Amino acid sequence: MQKFSCKEHIGYALDMFVAEQKDFPIMDELPTDVDELCEYCEEKAAYIVSSK
Ligand SMILES: [Zn+2]
C-alpha cells in the first residue's frame, strides 16, 4: 500500500503507516509532475510513503 502526504502531514502519515501496517515505512519525495493530493488535507502531496 502507499500513502500520499504533504509536507505538513508527513510525520502523521509515517505514524499512521506504522500503526496500520506494522512495517517500516519508506518515504520518498514525490516527483513534481505527479499530481496527487495529501490524504489528510487538500494540499498537493509532496511525499509518498510505502513499504518495500
Ligand atoms: Zn496534508
CSV table of N, CA and C and ligand atoms in Angstrom, one decimal:
chain,number,residue,atom,x,y,z
A,1,MET,N,0.8,-1.2,0.0
A,1,MET,CA,0.0,0.0,0.0
A,1,MET,C,0.9,1.2,0.0
A,2,GLN,N,0.3,2.3,-0.3
A,2,GLN,CA,1.0,3.6,-0.3
A,2,GLN,C,0.1,4.7,0.1
A,3,LYS,N,0.8,5.7,0.7
A,3,LYS,CA,0.0,6.9,1.2
A,3,LYS,C,0.7,8.2,0.6
A,4,PHE,N,-0.1,9.1,0.3
A,4,PHE,CA,0.5,10.4,-0.2
A,4,PHE,C,0.3,11.4,0.9
A,5,SER,N,1.3,12.3,1.0
A,5,SER,CA,1.2,13.3,2.1
A,5,SER,C,1.9,14.6,1.7
A,6,CYS,N,1.3,15.7,2.2
A,6,CYS,CA,2.0,17.0,2.1
A,6,CYS,C,3.1,17.1,3.1
A,7,LYS,N,3.9,18.2,3.1
A,7,LYS,CA,5.0,18.3,4.0
A,7,LYS,C,4.5,18.4,5.4
A,8,GLU,N,3.3,19.0,5.6
A,8,GLU,CA,2.8,19.3,6.9
A,8,GLU,C,2.4,18.0,7.6
A,9,HIS,N,1.9,17.0,6.9
A,9,HIS,CA,1.3,15.8,7.4
A,9,HIS,C,2.2,14.6,7.3
A,10,ILE,N,3.5,14.8,6.9
A,10,ILE,CA,4.3,13.6,6.6
A,10,ILE,C,4.6,12.8,7.9
A,11,GLY,N,4.8,13.5,9.0
A,11,GLY,CA,5.0,12.9,10.3
A,11,GLY,C,3.8,12.0,10.7
A,12,TYR,N,2.7,12.6,10.5
A,12,TYR,CA,1.4,11.9,10.8
A,12,TYR,C,1.3,10.7,9.9
A,13,ALA,N,1.6,10.9,8.6
A,13,ALA,CA,1.4,9.8,7.7
A,13,ALA,C,2.3,8.6,8.0
A,14,LEU,N,3.6,8.9,8.5
A,14,LEU,CA,4.5,7.9,8.8
A,14,LEU,C,4.0,7.1,10.1
A,15,ASP,N,3.5,7.9,11.1
A,15,ASP,CA,3.0,7.2,12.3
A,15,ASP,C,1.8,6.3,11.9
A,16,MET,N,0.9,6.8,11.1
A,16,MET,CA,-0.3,6.0,10.7
A,16,MET,C,0.1,4.8,9.9
A,17,PHE,N,1.1,4.9,9.1
A,17,PHE,CA,1.6,3.8,8.3
A,17,PHE,C,2.1,2.7,9.2
A,18,VAL,N,2.9,3.0,10.1
A,18,VAL,CA,3.5,2.1,11.1
A,18,VAL,C,2.4,1.4,11.9
A,19,ALA,N,1.4,2.2,12.3
A,19,ALA,CA,0.3,1.7,13.2
A,19,ALA,C,-0.5,0.7,12.4
A,20,GLU,N,-0.8,1.0,11.1
A,20,GLU,CA,-1.7,0.2,10.3
A,20,GLU,C,-0.9,-1.0,9.7
A,21,GLN,N,0.3,-0.8,9.3
A,21,GLN,CA,1.0,-1.9,8.5
A,21,GLN,C,1.9,-2.7,9.3
A,22,LYS,N,2.3,-2.2,10.5
A,22,LYS,CA,3.3,-2.9,11.3
A,22,LYS,C,4.6,-3.2,10.5
A,23,ASP,N,4.9,-2.2,9.7
A,23,ASP,CA,6.0,-2.4,8.9
A,23,ASP,C,6.8,-1.1,8.8
A,24,PHE,N,8.1,-1.2,8.4
A,24,PHE,CA,8.9,0.0,8.3
A,24,PHE,C,8.5,0.8,7.0
A,25,PRO,N,8.2,2.1,7.2
A,25,PRO,CA,7.8,2.9,6.0
A,25,PRO,C,9.0,3.4,5.2
A,26,ILE,N,8.8,3.5,4.0
A,26,ILE,CA,9.8,4.1,3.1
A,26,ILE,C,9.2,5.4,2.6
A,27,MET,N,9.9,6.5,2.8
A,27,MET,CA,9.4,7.8,2.4
A,27,MET,C,10.2,8.3,1.2
A,28,ASP,N,9.5,8.7,0.2
A,28,ASP,CA,10.2,9.3,-1.0
A,28,ASP,C,9.6,10.6,-1.3
A,29,GLU,N,10.3,11.5,-1.9
A,29,GLU,CA,9.8,12.7,-2.4
A,29,GLU,C,9.0,12.4,-3.7
A,30,LEU,N,7.9,13.0,-3.8
A,30,LEU,CA,7.1,12.8,-5.0
A,30,LEU,C,7.6,13.7,-6.1
A,31,PRO,N,7.8,13.1,-7.3
A,31,PRO,CA,8.2,13.9,-8.4
A,31,PRO,C,7.2,15.0,-8.7
A,32,THR,N,7.7,16.2,-9.1
A,32,THR,CA,6.8,17.4,-9.2
A,32,THR,C,5.7,17.2,-10.3
A,33,ASP,N,5.9,16.2,-11.2
A,33,ASP,CA,4.9,16.1,-12.2
A,33,ASP,C,3.8,15.1,-11.8
A,34,VAL,N,3.9,14.6,-10.6
A,34,VAL,CA,2.9,13.7,-10.1
A,34,VAL,C,1.9,14.5,-9.3
A,35,ASP,N,0.6,14.4,-9.7
A,35,ASP,CA,-0.4,15.2,-9.2
A,35,ASP,C,-1.3,14.4,-8.2
A,36,GLU,N,-0.9,14.3,-7.0
A,36,GLU,CA,-1.7,13.6,-6.0
A,36,GLU,C,-1.9,14.5,-4.8
A,37,LEU,N,-3.0,14.3,-4.2
A,37,LEU,CA,-3.4,15.1,-3.0
A,37,LEU,C,-3.0,14.4,-1.7
A,38,CYS,N,-2.7,15.2,-0.7
A,38,CYS,CA,-2.4,14.6,0.6
A,38,CYS,C,-3.7,13.9,1.1
A,39,GLU,N,-3.5,12.8,1.8
A,39,GLU,CA,-4.6,12.0,2.4
A,39,GLU,C,-5.3,12.7,3.6
A,40,TYR,N,-4.6,13.7,4.1
A,40,TYR,CA,-5.1,14.3,5.4
A,40,TYR,C,-5.5,15.7,5.3
A,41,CYS,N,-5.3,16.3,4.1
A,41,CYS,CA,-5.8,17.6,3.8
A,41,CYS,C,-6.0,17.8,2.3
A,42,GLU,N,-6.2,19.0,1.9
A,42,GLU,CA,-6.5,19.3,0.5
A,42,GLU,C,-5.2,19.8,-0.3
A,43,GLU,N,-4.1,19.7,0.4
A,43,GLU,CA,-2.9,20.2,-0.2
A,43,GLU,C,-2.3,19.2,-1.2
A,44,LYS,N,-1.5,19.7,-2.1
A,44,LYS,CA,-0.8,18.8,-3.1
A,44,LYS,C,0.2,18.0,-2.3
A,45,ALA,N,0.3,16.7,-2.6
A,45,ALA,CA,1.2,15.8,-1.9
A,45,ALA,C,2.6,16.1,-2.3
A,46,ALA,N,3.5,16.0,-1.3
A,46,ALA,CA,5.0,16.2,-1.5
A,46,ALA,C,5.7,14.9,-1.3
A,47,TYR,N,5.1,14.0,-0.6
A,47,TYR,CA,5.8,12.7,-0.3
A,47,TYR,C,4.9,11.5,-0.6
A,48,ILE,N,5.6,10.4,-0.9
A,48,ILE,CA,4.8,9.1,-0.9
A,48,ILE,C,5.5,8.2,0.1
A,49,VAL,N,4.6,7.6,0.9
A,49,VAL,CA,5.1,6.6,1.9
A,49,VAL,C,4.6,5.2,1.5
A,50,SER,N,5.5,4.3,1.5
A,50,SER,CA,5.2,2.9,1.0
A,50,SER,C,6.0,1.9,1.8
A,51,SER,N,5.7,0.7,1.6
A,51,SER,CA,6.6,-0.4,2.1
A,51,SER,C,7.3,-0.9,0.9
A,52,LYS,N,8.4,-1.6,1.2
A,52,LYS,CA,9.2,-2.2,0.1
A,52,LYS,C,8.5,-3.4,-0.5
B,1,ZN,ZN,-1.7,17.4,4.4
